mmCIF file of C-alpha atoms in Angstrom:
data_model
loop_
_atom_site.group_PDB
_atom_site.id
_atom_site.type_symbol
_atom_site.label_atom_id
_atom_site.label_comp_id
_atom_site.label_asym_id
_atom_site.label_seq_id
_atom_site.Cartn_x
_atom_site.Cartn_y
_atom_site.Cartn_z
ATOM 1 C CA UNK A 1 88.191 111.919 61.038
ATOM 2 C CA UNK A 2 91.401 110.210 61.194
ATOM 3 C CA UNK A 3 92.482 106.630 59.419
ATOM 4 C CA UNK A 4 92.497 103.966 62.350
ATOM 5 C CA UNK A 5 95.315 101.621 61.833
ATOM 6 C CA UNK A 6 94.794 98.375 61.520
ATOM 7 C CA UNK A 7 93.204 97.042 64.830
ATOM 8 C CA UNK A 8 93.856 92.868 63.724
ATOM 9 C CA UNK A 9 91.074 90.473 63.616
ATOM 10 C CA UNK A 10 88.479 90.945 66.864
ATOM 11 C CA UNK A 11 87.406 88.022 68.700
ATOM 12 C CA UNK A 12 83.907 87.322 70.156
ATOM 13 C CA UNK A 13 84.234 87.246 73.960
ATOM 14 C CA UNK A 14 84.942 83.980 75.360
ATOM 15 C CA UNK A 15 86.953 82.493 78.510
ATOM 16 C CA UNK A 16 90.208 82.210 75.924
ATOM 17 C CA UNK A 17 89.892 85.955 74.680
ATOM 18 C CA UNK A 18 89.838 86.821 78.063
ATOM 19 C CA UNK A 19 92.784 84.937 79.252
ATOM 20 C CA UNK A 20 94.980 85.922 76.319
ATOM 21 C CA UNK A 21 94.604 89.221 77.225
ATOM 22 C CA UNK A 22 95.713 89.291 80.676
ATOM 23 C CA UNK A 23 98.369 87.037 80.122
ATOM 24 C CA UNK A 24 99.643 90.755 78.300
ATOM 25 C CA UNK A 25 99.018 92.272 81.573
ATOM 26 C CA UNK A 26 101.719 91.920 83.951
ATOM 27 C CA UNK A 27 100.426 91.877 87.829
ATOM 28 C CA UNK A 28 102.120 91.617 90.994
ATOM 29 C CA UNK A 29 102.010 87.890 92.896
ATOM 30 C CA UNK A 30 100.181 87.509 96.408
ATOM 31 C CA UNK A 31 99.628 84.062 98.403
ATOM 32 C CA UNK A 32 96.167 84.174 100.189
ATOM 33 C CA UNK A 33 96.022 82.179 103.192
ATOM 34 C CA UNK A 34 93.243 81.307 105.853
ATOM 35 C CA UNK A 35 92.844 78.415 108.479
ATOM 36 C CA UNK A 36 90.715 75.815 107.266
ATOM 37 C CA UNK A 37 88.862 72.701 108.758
ATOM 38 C CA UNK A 38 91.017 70.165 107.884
ATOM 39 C CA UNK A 39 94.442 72.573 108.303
ATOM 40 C CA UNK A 40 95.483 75.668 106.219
ATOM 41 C CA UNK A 41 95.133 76.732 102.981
ATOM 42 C CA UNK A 42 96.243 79.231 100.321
ATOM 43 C CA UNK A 43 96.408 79.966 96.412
ATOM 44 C CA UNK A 44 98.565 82.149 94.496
ATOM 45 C CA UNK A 45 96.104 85.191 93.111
ATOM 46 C CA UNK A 46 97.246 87.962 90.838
ATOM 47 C CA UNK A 47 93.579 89.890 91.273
ATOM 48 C CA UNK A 48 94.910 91.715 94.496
ATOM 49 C CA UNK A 49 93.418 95.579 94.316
ATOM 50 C CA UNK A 50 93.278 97.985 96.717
ATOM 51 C CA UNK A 51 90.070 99.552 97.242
ATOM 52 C CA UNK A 52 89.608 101.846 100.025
ATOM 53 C CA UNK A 53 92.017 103.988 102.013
ATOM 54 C CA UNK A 54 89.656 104.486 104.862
ATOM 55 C CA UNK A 55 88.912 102.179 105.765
ATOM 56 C CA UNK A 56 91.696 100.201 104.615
ATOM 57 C CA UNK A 57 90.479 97.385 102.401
ATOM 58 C CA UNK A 58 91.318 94.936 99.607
ATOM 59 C CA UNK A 59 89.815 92.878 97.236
ATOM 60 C CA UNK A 60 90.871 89.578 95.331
ATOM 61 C CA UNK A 61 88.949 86.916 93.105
ATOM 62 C CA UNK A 62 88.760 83.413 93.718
ATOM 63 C CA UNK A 63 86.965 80.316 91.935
ATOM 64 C CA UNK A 64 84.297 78.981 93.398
ATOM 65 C CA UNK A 65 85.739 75.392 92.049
ATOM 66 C CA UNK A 66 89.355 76.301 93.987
ATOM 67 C CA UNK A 67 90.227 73.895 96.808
ATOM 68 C CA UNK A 68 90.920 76.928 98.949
ATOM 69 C CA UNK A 69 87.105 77.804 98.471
ATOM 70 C CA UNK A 70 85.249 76.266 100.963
ATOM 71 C CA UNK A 71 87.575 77.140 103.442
ATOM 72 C CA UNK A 72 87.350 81.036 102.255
ATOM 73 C CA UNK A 73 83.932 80.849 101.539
ATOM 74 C CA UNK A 74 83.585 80.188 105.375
ATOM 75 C CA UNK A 75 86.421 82.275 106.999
ATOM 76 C CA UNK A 76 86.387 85.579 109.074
ATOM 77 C CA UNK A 77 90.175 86.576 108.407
ATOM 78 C CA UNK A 78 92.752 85.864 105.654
ATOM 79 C CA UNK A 79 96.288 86.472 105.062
ATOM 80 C CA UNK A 80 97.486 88.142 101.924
ATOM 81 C CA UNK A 81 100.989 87.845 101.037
ATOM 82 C CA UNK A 82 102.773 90.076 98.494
ATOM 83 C CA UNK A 83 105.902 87.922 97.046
ATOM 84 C CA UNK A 84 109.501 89.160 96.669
ATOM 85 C CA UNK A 85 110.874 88.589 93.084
ATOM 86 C CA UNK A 86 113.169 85.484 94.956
ATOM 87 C CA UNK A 87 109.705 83.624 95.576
ATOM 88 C CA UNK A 88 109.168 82.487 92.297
ATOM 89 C CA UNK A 89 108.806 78.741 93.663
ATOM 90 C CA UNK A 90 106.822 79.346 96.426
ATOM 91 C CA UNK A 91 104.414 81.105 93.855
ATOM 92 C CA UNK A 92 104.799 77.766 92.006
ATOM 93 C CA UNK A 93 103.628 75.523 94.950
ATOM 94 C CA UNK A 94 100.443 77.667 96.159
ATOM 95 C CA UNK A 95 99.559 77.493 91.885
ATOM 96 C CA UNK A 96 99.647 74.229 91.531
ATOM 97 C CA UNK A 97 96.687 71.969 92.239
ATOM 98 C CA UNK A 98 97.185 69.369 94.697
ATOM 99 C CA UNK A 99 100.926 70.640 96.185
ATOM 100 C CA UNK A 100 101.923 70.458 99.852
ATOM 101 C CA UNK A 101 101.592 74.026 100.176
ATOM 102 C CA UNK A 102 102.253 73.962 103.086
ATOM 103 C CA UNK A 103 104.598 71.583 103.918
ATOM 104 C CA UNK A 104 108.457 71.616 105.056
ATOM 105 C CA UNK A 105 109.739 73.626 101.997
ATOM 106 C CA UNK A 106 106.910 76.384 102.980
ATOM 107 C CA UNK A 107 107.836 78.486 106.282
ATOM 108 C CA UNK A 108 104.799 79.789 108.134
ATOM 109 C CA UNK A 109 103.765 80.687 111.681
ATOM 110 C CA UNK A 110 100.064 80.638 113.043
ATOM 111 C CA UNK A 111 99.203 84.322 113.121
ATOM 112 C CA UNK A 112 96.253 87.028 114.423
ATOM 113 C CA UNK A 113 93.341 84.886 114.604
ATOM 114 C CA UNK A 114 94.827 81.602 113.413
ATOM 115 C CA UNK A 115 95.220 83.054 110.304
ATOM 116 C CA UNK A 116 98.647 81.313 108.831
ATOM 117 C CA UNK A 117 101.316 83.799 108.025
ATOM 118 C CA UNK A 118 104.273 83.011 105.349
ATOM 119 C CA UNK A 119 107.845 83.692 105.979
ATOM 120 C CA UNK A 120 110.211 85.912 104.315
ATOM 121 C CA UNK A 121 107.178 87.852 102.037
ATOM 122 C CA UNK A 122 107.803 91.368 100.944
ATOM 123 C CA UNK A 123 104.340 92.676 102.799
ATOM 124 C CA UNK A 124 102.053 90.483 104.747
ATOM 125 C CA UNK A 125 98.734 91.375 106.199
ATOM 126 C CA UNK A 126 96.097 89.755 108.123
ATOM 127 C CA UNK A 127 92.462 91.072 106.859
ATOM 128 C CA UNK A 128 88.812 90.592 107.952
ATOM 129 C CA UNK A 129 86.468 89.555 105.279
ATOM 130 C CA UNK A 130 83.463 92.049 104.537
ATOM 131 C CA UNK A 131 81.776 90.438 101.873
ATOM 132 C CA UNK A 132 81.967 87.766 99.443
ATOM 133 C CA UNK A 133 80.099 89.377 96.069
ATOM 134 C CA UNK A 134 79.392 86.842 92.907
ATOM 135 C CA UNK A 135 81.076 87.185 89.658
ATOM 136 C CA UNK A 136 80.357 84.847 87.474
ATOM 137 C CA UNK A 137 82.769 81.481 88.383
ATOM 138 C CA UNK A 138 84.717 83.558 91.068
ATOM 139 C CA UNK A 139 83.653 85.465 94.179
ATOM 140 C CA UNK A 140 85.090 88.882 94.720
ATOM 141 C CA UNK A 141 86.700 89.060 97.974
ATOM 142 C CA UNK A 142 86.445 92.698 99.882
ATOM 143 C CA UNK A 143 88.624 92.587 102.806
ATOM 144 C CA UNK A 144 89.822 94.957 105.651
ATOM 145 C CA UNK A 145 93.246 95.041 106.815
ATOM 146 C CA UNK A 146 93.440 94.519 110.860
ATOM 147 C CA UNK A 147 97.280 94.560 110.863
ATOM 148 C CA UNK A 148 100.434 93.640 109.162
ATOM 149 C CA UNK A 149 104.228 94.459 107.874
ATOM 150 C CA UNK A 150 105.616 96.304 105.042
ATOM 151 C CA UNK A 151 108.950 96.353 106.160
ATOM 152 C CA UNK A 152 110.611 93.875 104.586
ATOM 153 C CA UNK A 153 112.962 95.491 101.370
ATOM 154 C CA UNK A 154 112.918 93.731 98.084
ATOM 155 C CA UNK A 155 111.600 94.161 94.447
ATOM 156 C CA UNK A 156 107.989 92.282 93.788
ATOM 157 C CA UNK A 157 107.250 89.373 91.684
ATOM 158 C CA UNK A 158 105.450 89.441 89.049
ATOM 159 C CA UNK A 159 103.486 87.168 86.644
ATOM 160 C CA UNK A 160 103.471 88.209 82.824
ATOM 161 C CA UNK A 161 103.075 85.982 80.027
ATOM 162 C CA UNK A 162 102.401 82.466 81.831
ATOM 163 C CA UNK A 163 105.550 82.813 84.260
ATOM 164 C CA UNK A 164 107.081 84.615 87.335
ATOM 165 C CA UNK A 165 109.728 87.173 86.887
ATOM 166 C CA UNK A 166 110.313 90.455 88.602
ATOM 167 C CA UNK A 167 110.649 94.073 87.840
ATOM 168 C CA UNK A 168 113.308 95.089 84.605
ATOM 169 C CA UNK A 169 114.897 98.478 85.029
#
């Protein structure tokens, strides 16, 4: 048996343990979007996973308390935006609660299926929800890509540590 180094003081699990942890964990920045009743929404989500190849599908988490909820909770397609490393604003505006996210400062188009499409994103797709699966306070997201582009060159943002930044080399 070998000496274990000091491992610090453990914490019981709670909301706080958990967020201090992944604020260690740096993850790449995506704007979900869908068309909503009263006009579009989106949030900034950093819960983006690929799950399946074939067919092609992703997942995200969202909280059931959002303001983009209802409107996702209710949807058939969504857009999912992966955000350059110069989009640390527009990141920003789709965080905070109560923004115009979607006003002048935010260029968009209406894309497949009304679904509203942001300009100038490294990747954006539009996907057709599969399932909504409970988790607690969120709702787990499983969607399959329909279409999109990937063309667009650039380096990703990221969040780490409470803020936007991109990749170091």
């Amino acid at each position: 048996m070998t000496a274990t180094p000091d491992l610090g003081t453990p914490q019981l699990a709670s909301p706080d343990l958990l967020r201090s942890a992944f604020r260690r964990h740096a993850a790449g920045v995506a704007v979900i979007t869908a068309s909503g009743a009263d006009g579009p929404v989106g949030f900034t989500a950093t819960s983006l996973v690929s799950v399946s190849a074939e067919p092609p599908m992703l997942s995200f988490g969202i909280g059931t308390g959002a303001s983009s909820w209802p409107a996702i909770s209710t949807a058939e397609h969504i857009g999912v935006h992966i955000l350059g490393e110069h989009q640390a604003e527009l990141a920003a505006t789709f965080a905070r609660s109560g923004a115009d996210r979607f006003g002048a400062s935010t260029g968009w188009r209406e894309g497949h299926a009304g679904v509203p499409v942001l300009d100038d994103v490294l990747v954006w797709l539009v996907c057709r929800i599969v399932a909504r699966v409970p988790a607690g306070d969120h709702r787990i997201v499983l969607a399959e890509v329909v279409l999109g582009d990937p063309s667009r060159a650039g380096r990703p943002l990221l969040y780490h540590q409470g803020g936007f930044s991109g990749l170091r080399d």
